[in-house]
CSV table of C-alpha atoms in Angstrom, one decimal:
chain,number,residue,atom,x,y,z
A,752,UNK,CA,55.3,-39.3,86.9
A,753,UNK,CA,51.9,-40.1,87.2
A,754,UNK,CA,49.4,-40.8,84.8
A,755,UNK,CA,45.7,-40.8,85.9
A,756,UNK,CA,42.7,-42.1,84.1
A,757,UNK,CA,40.1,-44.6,84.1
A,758,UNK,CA,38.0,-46.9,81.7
A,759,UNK,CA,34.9,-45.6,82.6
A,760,UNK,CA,36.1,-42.5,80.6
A,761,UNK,CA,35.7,-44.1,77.7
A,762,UNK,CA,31.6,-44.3,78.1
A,763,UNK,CA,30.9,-41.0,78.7
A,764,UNK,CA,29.6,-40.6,74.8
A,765,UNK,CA,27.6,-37.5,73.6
A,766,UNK,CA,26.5,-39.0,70.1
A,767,UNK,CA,28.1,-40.6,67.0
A,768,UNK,CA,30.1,-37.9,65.0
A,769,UNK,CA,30.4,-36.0,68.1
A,770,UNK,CA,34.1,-34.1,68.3
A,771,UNK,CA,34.3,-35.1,72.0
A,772,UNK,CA,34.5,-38.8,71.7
A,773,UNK,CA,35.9,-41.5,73.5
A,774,UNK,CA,38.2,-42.4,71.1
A,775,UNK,CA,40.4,-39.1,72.6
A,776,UNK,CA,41.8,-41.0,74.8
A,777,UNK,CA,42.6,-44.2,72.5
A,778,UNK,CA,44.7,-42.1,70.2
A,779,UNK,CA,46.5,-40.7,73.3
A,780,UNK,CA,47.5,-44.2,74.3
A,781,UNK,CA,48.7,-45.1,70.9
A,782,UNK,CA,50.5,-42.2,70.8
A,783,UNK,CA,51.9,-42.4,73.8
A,784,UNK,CA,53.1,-46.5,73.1
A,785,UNK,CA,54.6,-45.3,69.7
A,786,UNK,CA,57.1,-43.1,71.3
A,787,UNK,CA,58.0,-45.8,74.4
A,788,UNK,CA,56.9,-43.3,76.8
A,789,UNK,CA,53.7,-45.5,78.5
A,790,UNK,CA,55.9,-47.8,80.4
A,791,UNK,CA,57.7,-44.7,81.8
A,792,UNK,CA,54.5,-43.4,83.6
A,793,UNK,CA,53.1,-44.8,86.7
A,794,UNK,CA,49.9,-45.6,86.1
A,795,UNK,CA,47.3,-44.7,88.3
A,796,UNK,CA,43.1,-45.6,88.4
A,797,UNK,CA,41.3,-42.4,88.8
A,798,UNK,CA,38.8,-42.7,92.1
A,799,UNK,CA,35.8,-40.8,92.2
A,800,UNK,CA,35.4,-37.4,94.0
A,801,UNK,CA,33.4,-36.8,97.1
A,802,UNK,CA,30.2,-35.2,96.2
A,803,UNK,CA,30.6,-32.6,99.1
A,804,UNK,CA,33.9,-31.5,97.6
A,805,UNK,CA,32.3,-30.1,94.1
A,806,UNK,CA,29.8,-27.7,96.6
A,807,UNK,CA,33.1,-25.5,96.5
A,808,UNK,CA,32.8,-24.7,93.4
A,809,UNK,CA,29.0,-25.4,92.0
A,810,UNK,CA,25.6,-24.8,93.0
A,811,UNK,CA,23.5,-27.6,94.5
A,812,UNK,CA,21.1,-26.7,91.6
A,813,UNK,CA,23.8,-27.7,89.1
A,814,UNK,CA,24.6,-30.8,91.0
A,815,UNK,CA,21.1,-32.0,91.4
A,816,UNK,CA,20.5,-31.4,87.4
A,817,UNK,CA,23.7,-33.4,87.1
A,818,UNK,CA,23.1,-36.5,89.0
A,819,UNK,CA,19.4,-36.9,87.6
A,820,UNK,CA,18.9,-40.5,86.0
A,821,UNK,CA,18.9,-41.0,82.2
A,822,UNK,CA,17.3,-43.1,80.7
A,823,UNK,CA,19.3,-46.2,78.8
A,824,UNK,CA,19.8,-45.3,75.5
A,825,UNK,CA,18.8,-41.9,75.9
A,826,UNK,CA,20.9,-38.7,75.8
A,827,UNK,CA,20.1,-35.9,78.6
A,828,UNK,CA,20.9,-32.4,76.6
A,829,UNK,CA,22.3,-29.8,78.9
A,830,UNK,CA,22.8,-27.4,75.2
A,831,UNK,CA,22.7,-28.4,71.8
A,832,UNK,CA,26.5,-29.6,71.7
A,833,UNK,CA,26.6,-30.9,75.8
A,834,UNK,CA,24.7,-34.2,76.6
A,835,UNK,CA,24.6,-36.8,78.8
A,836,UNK,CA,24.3,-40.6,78.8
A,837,UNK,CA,24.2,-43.0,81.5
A,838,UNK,CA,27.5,-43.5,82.1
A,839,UNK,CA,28.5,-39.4,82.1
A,840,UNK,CA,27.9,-38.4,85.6
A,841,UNK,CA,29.9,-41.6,87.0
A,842,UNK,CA,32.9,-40.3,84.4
A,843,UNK,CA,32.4,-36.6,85.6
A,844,UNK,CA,33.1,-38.1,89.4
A,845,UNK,CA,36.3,-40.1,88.4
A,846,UNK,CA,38.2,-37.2,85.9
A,847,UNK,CA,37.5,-34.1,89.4
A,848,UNK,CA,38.8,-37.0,91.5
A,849,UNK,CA,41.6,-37.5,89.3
A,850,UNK,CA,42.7,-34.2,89.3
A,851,UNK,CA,42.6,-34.3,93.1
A,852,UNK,CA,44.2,-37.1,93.5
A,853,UNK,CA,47.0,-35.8,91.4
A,854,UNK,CA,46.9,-32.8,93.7
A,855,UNK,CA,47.4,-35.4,96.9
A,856,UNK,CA,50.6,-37.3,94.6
A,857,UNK,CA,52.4,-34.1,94.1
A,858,UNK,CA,52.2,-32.1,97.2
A,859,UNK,CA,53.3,-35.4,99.1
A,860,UNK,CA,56.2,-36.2,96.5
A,861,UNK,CA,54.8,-39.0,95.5
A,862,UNK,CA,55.0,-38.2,92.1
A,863,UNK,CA,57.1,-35.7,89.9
A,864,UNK,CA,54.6,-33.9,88.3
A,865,UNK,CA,51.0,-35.7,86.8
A,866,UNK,CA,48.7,-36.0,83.7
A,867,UNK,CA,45.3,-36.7,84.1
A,868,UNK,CA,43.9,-38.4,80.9
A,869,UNK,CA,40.3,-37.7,81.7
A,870,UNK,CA,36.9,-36.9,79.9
A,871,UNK,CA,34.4,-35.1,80.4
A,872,UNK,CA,36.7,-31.8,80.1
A,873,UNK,CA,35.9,-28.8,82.5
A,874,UNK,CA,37.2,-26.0,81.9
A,875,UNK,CA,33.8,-23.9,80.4
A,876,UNK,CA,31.6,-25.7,83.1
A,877,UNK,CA,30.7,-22.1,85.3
A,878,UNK,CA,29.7,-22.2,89.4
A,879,UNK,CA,25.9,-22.3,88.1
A,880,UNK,CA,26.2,-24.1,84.6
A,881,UNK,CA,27.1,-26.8,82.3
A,882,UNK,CA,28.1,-25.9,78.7
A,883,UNK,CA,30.8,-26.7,76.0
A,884,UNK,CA,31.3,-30.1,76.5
A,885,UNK,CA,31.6,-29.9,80.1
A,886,UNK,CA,29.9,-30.5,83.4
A,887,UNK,CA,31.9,-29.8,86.2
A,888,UNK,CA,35.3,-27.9,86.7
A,889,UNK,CA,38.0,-30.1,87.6
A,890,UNK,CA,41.0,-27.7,86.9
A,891,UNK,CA,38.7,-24.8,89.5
A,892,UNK,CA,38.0,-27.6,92.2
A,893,UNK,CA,41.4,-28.2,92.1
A,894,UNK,CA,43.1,-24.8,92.6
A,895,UNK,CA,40.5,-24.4,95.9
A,896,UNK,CA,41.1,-28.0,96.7
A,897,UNK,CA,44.8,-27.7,97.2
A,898,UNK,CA,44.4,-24.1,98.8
A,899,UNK,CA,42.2,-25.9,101.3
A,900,UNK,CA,43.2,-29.2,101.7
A,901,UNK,CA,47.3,-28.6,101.5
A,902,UNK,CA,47.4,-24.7,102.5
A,903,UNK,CA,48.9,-24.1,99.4
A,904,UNK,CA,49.2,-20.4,99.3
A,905,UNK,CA,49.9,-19.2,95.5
A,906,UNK,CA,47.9,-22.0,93.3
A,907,UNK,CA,48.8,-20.7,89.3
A,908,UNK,CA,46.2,-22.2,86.9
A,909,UNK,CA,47.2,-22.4,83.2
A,910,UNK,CA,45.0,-22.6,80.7
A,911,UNK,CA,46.0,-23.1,76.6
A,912,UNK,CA,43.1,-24.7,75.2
A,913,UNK,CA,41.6,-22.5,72.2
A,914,UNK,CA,39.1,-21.5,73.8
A,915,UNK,CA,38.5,-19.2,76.7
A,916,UNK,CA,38.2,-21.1,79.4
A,917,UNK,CA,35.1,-18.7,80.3
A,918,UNK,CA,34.1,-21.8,83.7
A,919,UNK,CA,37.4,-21.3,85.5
A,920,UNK,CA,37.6,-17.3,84.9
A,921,UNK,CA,33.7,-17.6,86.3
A,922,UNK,CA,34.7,-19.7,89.5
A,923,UNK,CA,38.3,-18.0,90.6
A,924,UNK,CA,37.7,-14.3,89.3
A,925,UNK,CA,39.4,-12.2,92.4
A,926,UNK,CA,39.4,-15.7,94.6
A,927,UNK,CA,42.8,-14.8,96.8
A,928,UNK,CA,45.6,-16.6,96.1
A,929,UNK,CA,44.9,-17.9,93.0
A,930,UNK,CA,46.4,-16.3,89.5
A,931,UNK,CA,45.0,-17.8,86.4
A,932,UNK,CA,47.1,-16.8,82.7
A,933,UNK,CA,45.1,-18.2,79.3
A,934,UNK,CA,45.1,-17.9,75.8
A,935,UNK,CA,42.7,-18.4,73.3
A,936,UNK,CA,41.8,-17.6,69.7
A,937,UNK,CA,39.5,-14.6,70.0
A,938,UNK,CA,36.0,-14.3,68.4
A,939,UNK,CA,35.1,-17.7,68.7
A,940,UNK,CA,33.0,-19.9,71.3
A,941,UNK,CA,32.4,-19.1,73.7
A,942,UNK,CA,33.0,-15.3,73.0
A,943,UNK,CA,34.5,-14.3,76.3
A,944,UNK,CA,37.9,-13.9,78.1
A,945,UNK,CA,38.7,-10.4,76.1
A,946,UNK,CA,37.3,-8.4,78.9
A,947,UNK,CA,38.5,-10.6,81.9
A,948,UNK,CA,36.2,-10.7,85.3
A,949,UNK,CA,39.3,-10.4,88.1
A,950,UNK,CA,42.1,-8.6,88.9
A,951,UNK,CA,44.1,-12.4,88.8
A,952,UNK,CA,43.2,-13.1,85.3
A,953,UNK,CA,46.1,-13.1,82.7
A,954,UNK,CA,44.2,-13.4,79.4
A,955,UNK,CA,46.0,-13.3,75.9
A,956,UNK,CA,43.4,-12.9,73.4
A,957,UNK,CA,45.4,-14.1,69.9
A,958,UNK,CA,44.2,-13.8,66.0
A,959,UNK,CA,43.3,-16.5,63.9
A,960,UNK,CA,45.9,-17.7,62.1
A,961,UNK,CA,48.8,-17.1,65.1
A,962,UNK,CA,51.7,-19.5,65.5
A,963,UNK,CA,54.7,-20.0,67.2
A,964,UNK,CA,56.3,-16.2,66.9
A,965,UNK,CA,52.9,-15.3,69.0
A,966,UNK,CA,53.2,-18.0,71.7
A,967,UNK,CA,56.6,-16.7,72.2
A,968,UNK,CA,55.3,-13.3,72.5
A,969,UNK,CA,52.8,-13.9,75.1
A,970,UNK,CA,55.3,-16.0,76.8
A,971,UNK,CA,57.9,-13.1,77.3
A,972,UNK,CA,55.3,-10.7,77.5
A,973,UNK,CA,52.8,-11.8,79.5
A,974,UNK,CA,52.7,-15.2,81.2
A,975,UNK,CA,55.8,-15.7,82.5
A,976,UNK,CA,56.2,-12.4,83.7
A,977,UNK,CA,52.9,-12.4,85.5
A,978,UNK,CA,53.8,-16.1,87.3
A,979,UNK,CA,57.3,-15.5,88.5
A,980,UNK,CA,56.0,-12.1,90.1
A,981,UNK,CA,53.3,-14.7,91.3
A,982,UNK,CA,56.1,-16.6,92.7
A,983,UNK,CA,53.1,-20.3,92.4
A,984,UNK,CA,53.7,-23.0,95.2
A,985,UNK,CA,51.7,-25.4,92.7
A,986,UNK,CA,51.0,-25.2,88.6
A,987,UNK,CA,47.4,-26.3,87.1
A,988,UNK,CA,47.4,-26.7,83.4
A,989,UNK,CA,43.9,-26.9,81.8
A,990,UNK,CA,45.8,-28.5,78.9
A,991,UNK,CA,43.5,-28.3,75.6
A,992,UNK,CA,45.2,-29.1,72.2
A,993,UNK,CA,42.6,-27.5,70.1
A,994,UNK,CA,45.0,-24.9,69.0
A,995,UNK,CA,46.8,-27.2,66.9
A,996,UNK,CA,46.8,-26.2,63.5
A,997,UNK,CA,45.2,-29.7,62.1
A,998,UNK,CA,42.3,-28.8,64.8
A,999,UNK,CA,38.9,-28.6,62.8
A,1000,UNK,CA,37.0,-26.4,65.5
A,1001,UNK,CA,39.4,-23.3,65.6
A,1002,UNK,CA,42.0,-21.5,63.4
A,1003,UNK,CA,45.1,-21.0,65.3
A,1004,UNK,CA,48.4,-22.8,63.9
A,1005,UNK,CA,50.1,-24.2,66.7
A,1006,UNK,CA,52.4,-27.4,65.9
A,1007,UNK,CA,53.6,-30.2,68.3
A,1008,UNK,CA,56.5,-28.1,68.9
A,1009,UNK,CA,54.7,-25.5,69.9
A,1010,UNK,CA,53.5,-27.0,72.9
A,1011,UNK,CA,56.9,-28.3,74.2
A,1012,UNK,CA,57.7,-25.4,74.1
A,1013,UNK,CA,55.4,-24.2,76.5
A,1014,UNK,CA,55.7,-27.1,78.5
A,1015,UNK,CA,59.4,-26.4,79.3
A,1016,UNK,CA,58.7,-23.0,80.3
A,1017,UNK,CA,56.3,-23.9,82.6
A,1018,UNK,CA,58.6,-26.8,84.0
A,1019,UNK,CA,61.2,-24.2,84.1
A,1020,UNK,CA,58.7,-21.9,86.3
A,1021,UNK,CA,58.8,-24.6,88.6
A,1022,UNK,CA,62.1,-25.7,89.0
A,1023,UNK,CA,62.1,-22.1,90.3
A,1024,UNK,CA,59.4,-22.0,92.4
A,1025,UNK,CA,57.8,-25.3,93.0
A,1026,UNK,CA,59.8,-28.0,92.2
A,1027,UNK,CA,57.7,-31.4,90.7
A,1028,UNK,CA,54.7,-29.8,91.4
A,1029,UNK,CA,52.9,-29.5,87.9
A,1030,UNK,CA,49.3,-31.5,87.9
A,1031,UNK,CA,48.0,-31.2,84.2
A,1032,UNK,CA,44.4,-32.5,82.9
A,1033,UNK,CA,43.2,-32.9,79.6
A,1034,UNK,CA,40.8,-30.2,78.4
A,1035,UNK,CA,39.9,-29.9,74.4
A,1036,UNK,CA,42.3,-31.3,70.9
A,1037,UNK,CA,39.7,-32.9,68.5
A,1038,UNK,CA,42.0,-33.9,65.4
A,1039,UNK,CA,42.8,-37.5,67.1
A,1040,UNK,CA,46.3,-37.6,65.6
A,1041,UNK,CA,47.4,-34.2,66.2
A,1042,UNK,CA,46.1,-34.4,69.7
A,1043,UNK,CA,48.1,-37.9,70.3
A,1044,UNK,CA,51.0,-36.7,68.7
A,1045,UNK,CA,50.6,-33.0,71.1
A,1046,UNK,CA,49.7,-34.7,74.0
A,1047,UNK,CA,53.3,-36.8,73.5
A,1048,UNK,CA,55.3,-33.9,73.2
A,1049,UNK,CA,53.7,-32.2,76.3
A,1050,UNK,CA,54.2,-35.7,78.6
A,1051,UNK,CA,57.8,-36.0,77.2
A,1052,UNK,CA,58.7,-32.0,78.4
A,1053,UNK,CA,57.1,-33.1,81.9
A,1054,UNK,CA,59.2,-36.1,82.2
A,1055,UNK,CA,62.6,-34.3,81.5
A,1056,UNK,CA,65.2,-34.0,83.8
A,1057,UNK,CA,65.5,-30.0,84.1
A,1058,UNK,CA,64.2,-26.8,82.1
A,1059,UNK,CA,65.0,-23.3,81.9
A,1060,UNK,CA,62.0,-21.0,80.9
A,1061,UNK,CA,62.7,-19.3,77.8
């Protein structure tokens, strides 16, 4: 399996104390070492997107706001929680071009499913704006991406971070061939997602305070009934960890269990209906060992052999 990311992620900083920190991805890597599964990934350096490829799903405006120089040592706000420092528009290139690339390993059969390990996250970033720790929307680019690039007809996007992710819902609402199923812990940022904007939007608003008994719910209920009448040729996983229950920016009580869980239905979805093809990229998780430990758990259920879904 391949495993994307990219040192330059690491320099993409938005402030000391901030919950977004580069450090994310050191605690996935120690996690992943501790349970001997980083010598069973094939490691691969992320390569920067081509400019002209993020014009399918953001404005020139946004671009042009994104590439403006900043100064050394200076942070470039875009809201009070979403900054920028030298080194953030070069990491926005590399984590969309890891996601493609990923894309390109898994439609070719190069590689049995694929992580990307990537900062800045995307999955708020909207066609016209940057917001909630994001700039750009890799997870978006990439369900047009492969419908245009590979012809893929049915592109599933699956998003579990604990918050709507409000971007992707704003860039695919009604886009054909696209279905996108979420959850997220309602009544918190950014407030959206209970109302959703397209007829291809699966969105499972849950209570603070809902575990395991709920994620099986909406899995039975609601996801999985949704994608296997979708019959997907490829899965996109906006893969936030946030809704762990040792997360300090939400309440829901999710445990490391909770998303194998998911993962095996999802690999299970696509034994079904598209075999190896599962690209996943990091969104949110900001409790460093809960989102090592999560992160694990969801590399290991990719890496199996064979699932059913539940």
């Amino acid at each position: 399996m391949h495993f994307y990311s990219h040192p330059r992620f690491q320099d993409h900083c938005m402030g000391p104390g901030h919950p977004e920190c580069p450090e994310r991805l050191v605690a996935i890597e120690k996690a992943l070492k501790t349970q001997a599964l980083w010598p069973r990934l094939n490691h691969q350096q992320a390569k920067p997107v081509d400019r002209s490829l993020l014009r399918l799903t953001h404005t020139e405006d946004l671009l042009h706001r994104l590439e403006s120089p900043v100064s050394d040592g200076a942070y470039a706000f875009i809201d009070p929680d979403t900054c920028m420092n030298t080194q953030t528009y070069e990491a926005i290139l590399l984590a969309s071009g890891a996601v493609l690339q990923a894309i390109d390993a898994v439609m070719a059969g190069d590689s049995r499913h694929a992580f990307c390990a990537v900062r800045p996250p995307g999955h708020h970033a909207e066609r016209e704006s940057a917001m909630g720790f994001c700039f750009v929307n890799h997870i978006a680019l990439g369900a047009l991406y492969a419908r245009q690039k590979h012809g893929v007809e049915r592109v599933a996007v699956i998003d579990f971070d604990v918050h709507h992710g409000n971007g992707t819902e704003d860039i695919l609402a009604n886009e054909k061939g696209v279905l996108m199923v979420s959850s997220f812990q309602q009544g918190i940022y950014p407030g959206s997602g209970t109302r959703p904007k397209g007829q291809n939007m699966v969105n499972v608003p849950l209570q603070a305070g809902a575990g395991s008994q709920a994620i099986r719910l909406m899995l039975e209920n609601d996801w999985l009934p949704a994608l296997q009448e979708f019959q997907p040729q490829l899965l996109l996983i906006s893969a936030g960890f946030d809704a762990h229950r040792e997360d300090p920016l939400a309440g829901l009580a999710w445990t490391d269990d909770d998303y194998a869980l998911i993962t095996d239905a999802l690999v299970g979805l696509a034994d079904t209906f598209c075999p190896n093809r599962i690209v996943s990229s990091l969104e949110g998780g900001y409790c460093l060992d809960a989102l090592g430990r999560s992160v694990t758990v969801h590399i290991a259920s990719l890496l199996a052999p064979s699932h059913k879904a539940v």
